């Protein structure tokens, strides 16, 4: 799941998960990206506990996107005539 926008929603979710099997101790694992750091901080403040951090070796939470076209590049590409599709009618 994503980290909820409101920390109380997260606390409720984790609490319900923990009560499903109250005979055994369990773990609540939340994957947090750098962009969600503020939400994590709000959760930690609400429960008054600094949650431990575990890192997965050789794991990237995201891959950088390729640069997007600028408006000028998109306009220039739209001005170029479309090439005719090459149809292949050969029989294999």
Coordinates of C-alpha atoms in Angstrom, one line a residue:
X1 CA 0.0 0.0 0.0
X2 CA 1.0 3.6 -0.4
X3 CA 1.6 5.6 2.7
X4 CA -1.8 7.2 3.5
X5 CA -2.1 11.0 3.3
X6 CA -3.3 11.2 6.9
X7 CA -1.2 9.6 9.7
X8 CA -4.2 8.4 11.6
X9 CA -5.3 6.3 8.6
X10 CA -1.9 4.6 8.7
X11 CA -2.1 4.0 12.4
X12 CA -5.6 2.5 12.0
X13 CA -4.4 0.2 9.2
X14 CA -1.4 -1.1 11.1
X15 CA -3.5 -1.6 14.3
X16 CA -6.1 -3.7 12.4
X17 CA -3.3 -5.8 10.8
X18 CA -1.7 -6.4 14.2
X19 CA -5.0 -7.6 15.7
X20 CA -5.7 -10.1 13.0
X21 CA -3.4 -12.5 14.8
X22 CA -3.1 -11.3 18.4
X23 CA -1.5 -14.6 19.6
X24 CA 1.7 -13.9 17.6
X25 CA 3.9 -10.8 17.3
X26 CA 4.0 -9.5 13.8
X27 CA 5.5 -6.9 11.6
X28 CA 4.1 -4.0 9.7
X29 CA 6.3 -3.1 6.7
X30 CA 5.8 0.1 4.8
X31 CA 7.8 1.0 1.8
X32 CA 8.5 4.7 1.8
X33 CA 10.1 6.8 -0.9
X34 CA 12.0 10.0 -0.3
X35 CA 9.1 11.9 -1.5
X36 CA 7.0 10.4 1.3
X37 CA 9.4 11.4 4.0
X38 CA 7.2 14.1 5.4
X39 CA 4.3 11.6 5.7
X40 CA 6.5 9.2 7.6
X41 CA 7.7 12.0 9.9
X42 CA 4.0 12.8 10.7
X43 CA 3.3 9.2 11.5
X44 CA 6.4 9.0 13.8
X45 CA 5.3 12.2 15.6
X46 CA 1.8 10.9 16.0
X47 CA 2.9 7.6 17.6
X48 CA 5.9 9.3 19.4
X49 CA 8.3 6.6 18.1
X50 CA 11.0 6.9 15.5
X51 CA 10.5 3.8 13.3
X52 CA 13.5 1.8 12.4
X53 CA 14.8 1.9 8.8
X54 CA 15.7 -1.2 6.8
X55 CA 17.2 -0.9 3.4
X56 CA 17.1 -3.5 0.7
X57 CA 20.5 -4.0 -1.0
X58 CA 20.6 -3.3 -4.7
X59 CA 17.0 -2.0 -4.7
X60 CA 15.9 1.3 -6.3
X61 CA 12.6 2.7 -5.3
X62 CA 12.2 4.3 -8.7
X63 CA 13.9 4.7 -12.0
X64 CA 14.5 8.2 -13.3
X65 CA 12.3 9.1 -16.2
X66 CA 13.7 10.0 -19.6
X67 CA 13.7 13.8 -20.1
X68 CA 10.5 15.0 -21.6
X69 CA 10.3 17.0 -24.8
X70 CA 10.2 20.8 -24.4
X71 CA 7.3 22.7 -26.0
X72 CA 9.6 23.8 -28.8
X73 CA 10.8 20.2 -29.5
X74 CA 7.2 18.9 -29.5
X75 CA 6.1 21.8 -31.9
X76 CA 9.1 21.0 -34.2
X77 CA 8.2 17.3 -34.3
X78 CA 4.6 18.1 -35.1
X79 CA 5.7 20.2 -38.1
X80 CA 7.6 17.3 -39.7
X81 CA 5.7 15.4 -42.3
X82 CA 4.8 11.9 -41.2
X83 CA 6.7 9.2 -43.1
X84 CA 4.6 6.7 -45.0
X85 CA 4.4 3.3 -43.2
X86 CA 6.4 0.6 -44.8
X87 CA 4.0 -2.4 -45.5
X88 CA 5.5 -5.8 -45.9
X89 CA 3.4 -8.1 -48.2
X90 CA 6.0 -10.8 -48.5
X91 CA 5.0 -14.4 -47.6
X92 CA 7.3 -16.1 -45.2

